[in-house]
């Protein structure tokens, strides 16, 4: 595209529109249009989105949709679903949507239909899962597997941990699932300290099978297993791999018959529903896992076909652009009111920030507008007693996503009503606040009034679903995946590469021998890095 984003007519029209909207208060927007709370909603794949508490009017949405059209969002969606190599900097297709395509659908990469391959792996995962869950798969000493430890990091960890926690209600409670990601030895030590090696299966999950953290942890797991079982032959009974790299898997000593593959057209942070989800499937069983895939697929189809003004991921993504680029908001808070979703914000951090934390456009030009906001959050109500103060009365504008469910998976007394009352109350308080007059009328002393006033006009989405089922989880994840794609498309960046993680890895490799060598190394870094390395060496030697 020769024009820049700022040159687009829709962008310019949003700029002028912003100056009309920015000082409008949600109190007035609601007073002028009482039907707004019912109209500014959309529903798909079991998710209901209320986006009425945004500093946006019907006109804003119209102009944002126009921006999507002028940015060829439709064409980009079609290109993704068609398998075009839209990850241009890595010359790859981007086909996480193929991972949940039902049998019989066809999606081609380089002339080959990949959907049958996806189902072949799913069937292999289901077969293996059945053998683990039934006890048919025996460890080296003949004991069944009771513990499953996923070793992976980033996309090979965050998705599996999040999904395990999210779907715990549906999991086999006779199995213990653990996740080791950090190269800090504490992670491995604590995850395995109470496990019996004879009953433990390690899933080494790594797209590349070269990641330093994962390979180090996998070697430690190997040594831990061998220390107890004392035979190299035990490794085949206690290790399986999930990877795209059969050669490295085999070099590690894992029989490639026990490898579950995926493909370079699946990005790491989009891989939790590829074989990287093996631990999830073992925990919840193939049926629940397939239900989760069906939820993903329902949202995929919605994203692919629904008009943007009714399209949940498009609306979510466009509103994020609205706040990031026009209001200057720097973060998005994701606030799930469900304890099972406690790892959802952490999962979203990689999905959103590794995807859209970029400052070069696809054609290599520096952007002159802000991109990827910082995503963060905690489950409610815990966050309310921690950082909500800043969201309500701080100086920053923080759009919030509240996520809640109409029915609890653990109905206990009045807990669920109490929980959900807080979702509705928080969104209401943020939007409408409390005026100085209201505070005064309650008899508050004048000097205290400013402190007890809530200016409001703080935007939020409320995402509601019936219950946290595997289907709903799949739809929720796909909602954010496609919201990220919508944002990346508007910003003209590539949400599917991650060159920004390389430099630190390369420098760490150079520093490792400098920390490990017996002789004083000749250090050639800047003065700060040199001094830190020297200090570390001195203290370590004590
Ligand atoms: O360092 C970032 C990253 O490449 C992520 O994109 C990826 O999810 C993670 O490392 C793990 O990579 P792998 O699955 O190849 O071990």
Coordinates of C-alpha atoms in Angstrom, one line a residue, residues 54-533:
X54 CA -17.4 2.7 25.4
X55 CA -16.6 6.3 24.6
X56 CA -18.0 5.7 21.2
X57 CA -21.3 6.4 19.3
X58 CA -23.0 4.6 16.6
X59 CA -21.1 6.9 14.3
X60 CA -17.8 5.9 15.8
X61 CA -18.5 2.3 15.0
X62 CA -19.5 3.2 11.5
X63 CA -16.2 5.0 11.0
X64 CA -14.1 2.3 12.6
X65 CA -15.8 -0.2 10.3
X66 CA -14.9 2.0 7.4
X67 CA -11.3 2.0 8.6
X68 CA -11.4 -1.8 8.6
X69 CA -12.8 -1.8 5.0
X70 CA -10.2 0.7 3.8
X71 CA -7.5 -1.4 5.5
X72 CA -8.8 -4.4 3.5
X73 CA -9.6 -6.4 6.7
X74 CA -11.9 -8.6 4.7
X75 CA -9.2 -9.4 2.1
X76 CA -6.7 -10.1 4.9
X77 CA -9.1 -12.4 6.7
X78 CA -9.8 -14.3 3.4
X79 CA -6.1 -14.5 2.7
X80 CA -5.5 -16.0 6.2
X81 CA -8.2 -18.6 5.9
X82 CA -7.1 -19.4 2.3
X83 CA -3.6 -20.2 3.5
X84 CA -1.8 -17.4 1.8
X85 CA 1.7 -16.7 3.3
X86 CA 0.6 -13.6 5.2
X87 CA 3.4 -14.1 7.7
X88 CA 5.6 -12.3 5.1
X89 CA 8.7 -11.9 7.1
X90 CA 8.9 -15.7 7.7
X91 CA 7.3 -16.6 4.3
X92 CA 4.7 -18.7 6.1
X93 CA 1.0 -19.3 6.0
X94 CA -0.9 -18.6 9.2
X95 CA -3.4 -21.3 9.7
X96 CA -4.3 -21.8 13.3
X97 CA -7.9 -21.8 12.0
X98 CA -7.1 -25.1 10.2
X99 CA -6.4 -26.7 13.6
X100 CA -10.1 -26.6 14.4
X101 CA -11.4 -27.1 10.9
X102 CA -13.9 -30.0 10.9
X103 CA -13.1 -33.2 9.0
X104 CA -14.2 -32.7 5.4
X105 CA -13.2 -29.0 5.1
X106 CA -10.2 -28.3 2.9
X107 CA -7.5 -25.7 3.4
X108 CA -4.5 -25.8 1.2
X109 CA -0.9 -24.9 1.8
X110 CA 1.3 -25.1 -1.3
X111 CA -1.4 -27.2 -3.0
X112 CA -1.8 -29.7 -0.1
X113 CA -4.9 -30.0 1.9
X114 CA -3.7 -29.7 5.5
X115 CA -7.0 -30.6 7.2
X116 CA -6.6 -34.4 6.9
X117 CA -3.1 -34.0 8.5
X118 CA -4.6 -32.1 11.4
X119 CA -7.1 -34.8 12.1
X120 CA -4.5 -37.5 11.8
X121 CA -2.6 -35.9 14.6
X122 CA -5.8 -35.3 16.6
X123 CA -6.6 -39.0 16.3
X124 CA -3.1 -40.0 17.3
X125 CA -3.4 -37.6 20.4
X126 CA -6.8 -39.2 21.2
X127 CA -5.3 -42.7 21.0
X128 CA -2.4 -41.8 23.2
X129 CA -4.7 -40.0 25.7
X130 CA -6.9 -43.0 25.9
X131 CA -3.9 -45.2 26.8
X132 CA -2.7 -42.8 29.5
X133 CA -6.1 -42.3 31.0
X134 CA -7.1 -45.9 31.0
X135 CA -3.8 -47.0 32.5
X136 CA -3.0 -49.1 29.5
X137 CA 0.2 -47.1 28.9
X138 CA 2.6 -48.3 31.6
X139 CA 5.7 -46.7 32.9
X140 CA 9.0 -48.5 32.7
X141 CA 8.4 -50.4 36.0
X142 CA 4.9 -51.4 34.9
X143 CA 3.1 -48.8 37.0
X144 CA 0.4 -46.7 35.2
X145 CA 1.1 -43.0 34.6
X146 CA -0.4 -40.7 37.3
X147 CA 1.6 -37.6 36.7
X148 CA 1.9 -35.6 33.5
X149 CA 4.5 -32.8 33.3
X150 CA 4.5 -30.5 30.3
X151 CA 7.9 -29.0 29.6
X152 CA 7.7 -26.0 27.4
X153 CA 7.8 -22.2 27.4
X154 CA 5.9 -19.3 25.8
X155 CA 3.3 -20.7 23.4
X156 CA 4.4 -24.2 24.4
X157 CA 3.4 -23.5 28.0
X158 CA 1.1 -20.6 28.5
X159 CA -1.8 -22.1 26.4
X160 CA -1.5 -25.5 28.0
X161 CA -1.4 -24.1 31.6
X162 CA -4.2 -21.7 30.9
X163 CA -6.4 -24.4 29.3
X164 CA -5.7 -26.9 32.1
X165 CA -6.6 -24.4 34.8
X166 CA -9.6 -23.2 32.8
X167 CA -11.0 -26.7 32.2
X168 CA -10.0 -28.2 35.5
X169 CA -13.6 -28.8 36.3
X170 CA -13.7 -31.3 33.4
X171 CA -10.4 -32.9 34.2
X172 CA -9.5 -36.4 35.4
X173 CA -8.8 -35.7 39.1
X174 CA -6.8 -38.9 39.3
X175 CA -4.1 -37.4 37.2
X176 CA -1.7 -34.7 38.4
X177 CA -0.8 -32.2 35.8
X178 CA 2.3 -30.0 36.2
X179 CA 4.0 -27.4 33.9
X180 CA 7.6 -26.5 33.9
X181 CA 8.7 -23.6 31.8
X182 CA 11.3 -21.4 33.6
X183 CA 15.0 -22.2 33.2
X184 CA 15.2 -21.3 36.8
X185 CA 15.9 -24.8 38.4
X186 CA 13.3 -24.0 41.1
X187 CA 10.6 -24.5 38.6
X188 CA 11.6 -28.1 37.8
X189 CA 12.5 -28.8 41.4
X190 CA 9.2 -27.7 42.8
X191 CA 7.1 -29.3 40.0
X192 CA 8.6 -32.7 40.5
X193 CA 9.6 -32.8 44.2
X194 CA 6.6 -35.0 45.2
X195 CA 6.3 -37.0 42.1
X196 CA 7.3 -40.7 41.6
X197 CA 9.4 -41.0 38.4
X198 CA 8.0 -44.4 37.8
X199 CA 4.5 -42.8 37.4
X200 CA 5.5 -39.7 35.6
X201 CA 5.3 -38.8 31.9
X202 CA 7.1 -35.8 30.5
X203 CA 5.7 -34.1 27.4
X204 CA 8.5 -32.1 25.9
X205 CA 6.7 -29.4 24.0
X206 CA 8.6 -27.2 21.7
X207 CA 7.9 -26.1 18.2
X208 CA 11.6 -25.8 17.3
X209 CA 12.9 -28.3 19.9
X210 CA 15.9 -26.0 20.3
X211 CA 14.6 -23.5 22.9
X212 CA 17.2 -23.2 25.6
X213 CA 14.9 -23.3 28.6
X214 CA 12.9 -26.3 27.3
X215 CA 15.9 -28.3 26.3
X216 CA 17.6 -27.6 29.6
X217 CA 14.5 -28.6 31.5
X218 CA 14.1 -31.7 29.3
X219 CA 17.7 -32.8 30.0
X220 CA 17.1 -32.3 33.7
X221 CA 13.9 -34.3 33.5
X222 CA 15.8 -37.1 31.7
X223 CA 18.5 -37.1 34.4
X224 CA 15.8 -37.1 37.1
X225 CA 14.1 -40.1 35.5
X226 CA 17.3 -42.0 34.9
X227 CA 18.5 -41.4 38.5
X228 CA 15.4 -43.3 39.6
X229 CA 14.8 -45.8 36.9
X230 CA 18.5 -46.4 36.0
X231 CA 18.0 -47.5 32.4
X232 CA 18.1 -45.6 29.2
X233 CA 15.3 -47.8 27.9
X234 CA 13.0 -46.1 30.5
X235 CA 13.1 -42.8 28.5
X236 CA 10.8 -44.2 25.8
X237 CA 8.1 -45.0 28.4
X238 CA 8.3 -41.6 30.2
X239 CA 9.0 -39.1 27.5
X240 CA 6.9 -38.0 24.5
X241 CA 7.5 -34.9 22.3
X242 CA 5.4 -32.3 20.6
X243 CA 7.3 -30.5 17.9
X244 CA 7.7 -29.7 14.3
X245 CA 11.3 -30.8 14.4
X246 CA 11.5 -34.6 14.1
X247 CA 15.3 -34.6 13.7
X248 CA 15.9 -32.8 17.0
X249 CA 13.3 -34.9 18.8
X250 CA 15.1 -38.0 17.7
X251 CA 18.5 -36.6 18.7
X252 CA 17.2 -36.0 22.2
X253 CA 16.4 -39.7 22.3
X254 CA 12.6 -39.7 22.0
X255 CA 11.3 -42.2 19.6
X256 CA 9.5 -40.2 16.8
X257 CA 6.7 -42.7 17.0
X258 CA 6.0 -40.9 20.3
X259 CA 6.1 -37.5 18.7
X260 CA 3.1 -35.5 18.0
X261 CA 3.7 -33.1 15.1
X262 CA 2.5 -29.8 13.9
X263 CA 3.5 -27.5 11.2
X264 CA 5.4 -24.2 10.6
X265 CA 2.1 -22.6 9.6
X266 CA 1.1 -22.7 13.3
X267 CA 2.7 -19.8 15.3
X268 CA 3.9 -20.8 18.8
X269 CA 1.4 -18.5 20.5
X270 CA -1.4 -19.8 18.3
X271 CA -0.5 -23.5 18.9
X272 CA -2.4 -24.4 22.1
X273 CA -5.0 -26.3 19.9
X274 CA -2.3 -28.0 17.9
X275 CA -0.5 -31.0 19.4
X276 CA 0.8 -28.5 22.0
X277 CA -2.6 -29.2 23.6
X278 CA -1.7 -32.8 24.3
X279 CA -1.6 -32.1 28.1
X280 CA -5.0 -30.4 27.8
X281 CA -6.4 -33.4 26.0
X282 CA -4.9 -35.8 28.6
X283 CA -6.4 -33.8 31.4
X284 CA -9.9 -33.4 30.0
X285 CA -10.2 -36.2 27.5
X286 CA -10.7 -36.2 23.7
X287 CA -14.4 -35.4 23.8
X288 CA -14.0 -32.2 25.8
X289 CA -10.9 -31.3 23.8
X290 CA -12.9 -31.6 20.5
X291 CA -15.7 -29.5 22.1
X292 CA -13.1 -26.8 22.7
X293 CA -12.0 -27.0 19.1
X294 CA -15.7 -26.7 18.0
X295 CA -15.9 -23.5 20.1
X296 CA -12.8 -22.1 18.3
X297 CA -14.2 -23.1 15.0
X298 CA -17.6 -21.4 15.7
X299 CA -15.8 -18.1 16.4
X300 CA -13.6 -18.6 13.3
X301 CA -16.6 -18.9 11.2
X302 CA -18.3 -15.9 12.8
X303 CA -15.1 -13.8 12.2
X304 CA -14.8 -15.0 8.6
X305 CA -18.4 -14.4 7.7
X306 CA -20.2 -11.8 9.9
X307 CA -20.4 -8.2 8.9
X308 CA -17.9 -6.1 10.9
X309 CA -20.6 -4.2 12.7
X310 CA -21.8 -7.5 14.2
X311 CA -18.5 -9.2 14.3
X312 CA -17.2 -9.7 17.9
X313 CA -13.4 -9.9 17.2
X314 CA -13.6 -7.0 14.7
X315 CA -15.5 -4.8 17.2
X316 CA -13.1 -5.7 20.0
X317 CA -10.0 -5.1 17.8
X318 CA -11.4 -1.8 16.3
X319 CA -12.2 -0.4 19.7
X320 CA -8.7 -1.3 20.9
X321 CA -7.4 0.7 17.9
X322 CA -9.8 3.6 18.9
X323 CA -8.4 3.8 22.4
X324 CA -4.7 3.1 21.5
X325 CA -4.4 5.5 18.7
X326 CA -6.9 8.3 19.4
X327 CA -7.3 8.4 23.2
X328 CA -3.6 7.4 23.8
X329 CA -4.6 4.5 26.1
X330 CA -1.5 2.4 26.7
X331 CA -3.0 -0.7 28.3
X332 CA -6.0 -3.0 28.3
X333 CA -7.0 -4.8 31.5
X334 CA -8.5 -8.2 31.1
X335 CA -10.6 -9.1 34.2
X336 CA -12.1 -12.6 34.2
X337 CA -14.6 -13.1 37.0
X338 CA -13.9 -16.8 37.1
X339 CA -11.2 -18.4 39.2
X340 CA -10.7 -21.0 36.5
X341 CA -9.5 -18.3 34.2
X342 CA -6.8 -17.2 36.5
X343 CA -4.1 -17.7 33.9
X344 CA -6.1 -16.2 31.0
X345 CA -4.5 -12.7 31.3
X346 CA -1.0 -14.3 31.3
X347 CA -1.8 -16.3 28.3
X348 CA -3.2 -13.2 26.5
X349 CA 0.0 -11.3 27.2
X350 CA 2.0 -13.5 24.8
X351 CA -0.9 -13.7 22.3
X352 CA -1.4 -9.9 22.1
X353 CA 2.0 -8.5 22.9
X354 CA 4.3 -10.9 21.0
X355 CA 1.9 -10.4 18.1
X356 CA 1.4 -6.7 18.0
X357 CA 4.4 -5.3 19.8
X358 CA 5.9 -4.1 16.6
X359 CA 6.9 -0.8 15.2
X360 CA 7.6 -1.6 11.5
X361 CA 4.9 -1.9 8.9
X362 CA 4.8 -4.9 6.6
X363 CA 6.7 -2.9 4.0
X364 CA 9.5 -2.0 6.5
X365 CA 8.5 1.5 7.4
X366 CA 8.5 2.9 10.9
X367 CA 4.9 3.4 12.1
X368 CA 4.0 6.9 13.2
X369 CA 1.1 5.8 15.4
X370 CA 1.0 3.6 18.6
X371 CA 0.5 -0.1 18.1
X372 CA 0.1 -3.0 20.5
X373 CA -1.2 -2.0 23.9
X374 CA 0.0 -3.7 27.1
X375 CA -2.4 -6.4 28.2
X376 CA -2.6 -7.3 31.8
X377 CA -5.1 -8.4 34.4
X378 CA -6.1 -10.6 37.3
X379 CA -9.3 -12.5 38.1
X380 CA -12.0 -10.5 39.8
X381 CA -12.8 -10.0 42.5
X382 CA -9.2 -10.2 43.7
X383 CA -8.1 -7.3 41.4
X384 CA -10.7 -5.1 43.0
X385 CA -8.7 -5.2 46.2
X386 CA -5.5 -4.5 44.5
X387 CA -5.2 -2.3 41.4
X388 CA -8.8 -1.2 40.7
X389 CA -8.2 2.0 42.6
X390 CA -6.0 3.2 39.8
X391 CA -8.5 2.2 37.1
X392 CA -11.3 4.1 38.9
X393 CA -9.5 7.3 40.1
X394 CA -6.0 7.3 38.5
X395 CA -4.9 9.6 35.7
X396 CA -4.7 6.9 33.1
X397 CA -7.4 5.7 30.7
X398 CA -7.6 1.9 31.0
X399 CA -10.2 0.1 28.8
X400 CA -11.3 -3.0 30.6
X401 CA -12.6 -6.4 29.5
X402 CA -14.8 -7.9 32.1
X403 CA -15.5 -11.6 31.5
X404 CA -18.3 -13.4 33.4
X405 CA -20.6 -16.4 33.4
X406 CA -24.3 -16.6 34.1
X407 CA -23.9 -20.0 35.8
X408 CA -21.1 -21.2 38.1
X409 CA -19.5 -24.6 37.7
X410 CA -19.3 -24.7 41.5
X411 CA -22.6 -23.2 42.8
X412 CA -22.0 -22.6 46.5
X413 CA -24.5 -20.6 48.4
X414 CA -24.8 -17.1 47.1
X415 CA -21.2 -16.9 45.9
X416 CA -22.0 -16.6 42.3
X417 CA -24.5 -13.8 42.6
X418 CA -22.0 -11.9 44.8
X419 CA -19.3 -12.5 42.1
X420 CA -21.4 -11.4 39.2
X421 CA -22.8 -8.4 41.1
X422 CA -19.3 -7.1 41.1
X423 CA -18.9 -7.5 37.3
X424 CA -21.9 -5.4 36.7
X425 CA -21.1 -2.9 39.5
X426 CA -17.6 -2.4 38.4
X427 CA -18.5 -1.7 34.8
X428 CA -21.3 0.6 35.9
X429 CA -19.0 2.5 38.4
X430 CA -16.3 2.9 35.8
X431 CA -18.7 4.3 33.2
X432 CA -20.9 6.5 35.3
X433 CA -18.8 7.3 38.3
X434 CA -20.2 9.5 41.1
X435 CA -20.4 13.2 40.8
X436 CA -19.3 15.7 43.4
X437 CA -23.0 16.7 43.9
X438 CA -23.9 13.1 44.7
X439 CA -21.0 12.9 47.1
X440 CA -22.0 16.2 48.8
X441 CA -25.6 15.2 49.0
X442 CA -24.6 12.2 51.1
X443 CA -23.3 14.7 53.7
X444 CA -19.6 14.3 52.9
X445 CA -17.5 17.2 54.3
X446 CA -16.4 19.6 51.6
X447 CA -12.7 18.9 51.9
X448 CA -13.3 15.1 51.4
X449 CA -15.6 15.5 48.3
X450 CA -12.9 15.5 45.6
X451 CA -11.4 12.3 47.1
X452 CA -14.7 10.5 47.1
X453 CA -15.7 11.7 43.6
X454 CA -15.5 9.3 40.7
X455 CA -15.3 11.0 37.4
X456 CA -16.4 7.9 35.5
X457 CA -16.3 7.9 31.7
X458 CA -14.0 4.9 31.9
X459 CA -14.7 2.4 29.2
X460 CA -15.2 -1.4 29.3
X461 CA -16.5 -4.4 27.5
X462 CA -18.6 -7.0 29.3
X463 CA -18.3 -10.4 27.8
X464 CA -20.9 -12.8 29.2
X465 CA -21.4 -16.5 28.5
X466 CA -23.7 -19.1 30.0
X467 CA -21.1 -21.3 31.6
X468 CA -17.4 -21.9 31.3
X469 CA -17.5 -25.0 29.0
X470 CA -14.8 -26.2 26.7
X471 CA -16.7 -24.7 23.7
X472 CA -16.9 -21.3 25.4
X473 CA -13.2 -21.4 26.2
X474 CA -12.4 -22.1 22.6
X475 CA -14.6 -19.3 21.4
X476 CA -13.1 -16.9 23.9
X477 CA -9.6 -17.6 22.9
X478 CA -10.5 -17.3 19.2
X479 CA -12.2 -14.0 20.0
X480 CA -8.9 -12.6 21.2
X481 CA -6.8 -14.2 18.5
X482 CA -8.9 -12.6 15.8
X483 CA -9.1 -9.3 17.7
X484 CA -5.3 -9.3 17.6
X485 CA -5.4 -9.9 13.9
X486 CA -7.9 -7.1 13.4
X487 CA -5.6 -4.7 15.2
X488 CA -2.5 -5.9 13.4
X489 CA -4.2 -5.4 10.1
X490 CA -5.2 -1.9 10.8
X491 CA -1.7 -1.1 12.0
X492 CA -0.2 -2.8 8.9
X493 CA 2.2 -4.9 11.0
X494 CA 2.8 -8.6 10.9
X495 CA 1.3 -10.1 14.0
X496 CA 2.9 -13.5 13.3
X497 CA 6.6 -13.0 13.6
X498 CA 8.6 -12.3 16.8
X499 CA 12.0 -11.0 15.8
X500 CA 12.1 -8.9 18.9
X501 CA 12.8 -11.9 21.1
X502 CA 16.0 -12.8 19.2
X503 CA 18.6 -10.3 20.4
X504 CA 18.4 -11.2 24.1
X505 CA 18.6 -14.9 23.3
X506 CA 21.8 -14.3 21.2
X507 CA 23.4 -12.2 23.9
X508 CA 22.6 -14.7 26.6
X509 CA 24.3 -17.4 24.6
X510 CA 27.4 -15.2 24.5
X511 CA 27.3 -14.6 28.2
X512 CA 26.8 -18.2 29.4
X513 CA 30.4 -19.2 28.9
X514 CA 31.5 -15.9 30.6
X515 CA 29.6 -16.9 33.7
X516 CA 30.7 -20.6 33.6
X517 CA 34.4 -20.4 32.7
X518 CA 36.8 -21.1 35.5
X519 CA 39.3 -18.6 34.2
X520 CA 38.5 -14.9 34.4
X521 CA 36.9 -14.2 31.0
X522 CA 37.9 -11.2 28.8
X523 CA 34.8 -9.2 28.9
X524 CA 33.9 -7.0 26.0
X525 CA 30.4 -5.6 26.8
X526 CA 29.5 -2.1 27.9
X527 CA 30.8 -1.1 31.3
X528 CA 27.5 -1.9 33.1
X529 CA 27.2 -5.4 31.7
X530 CA 30.9 -6.1 32.4
X531 CA 30.6 -5.0 36.0
X532 CA 27.4 -7.0 36.6
X533 CA 29.1 -10.2 35.2

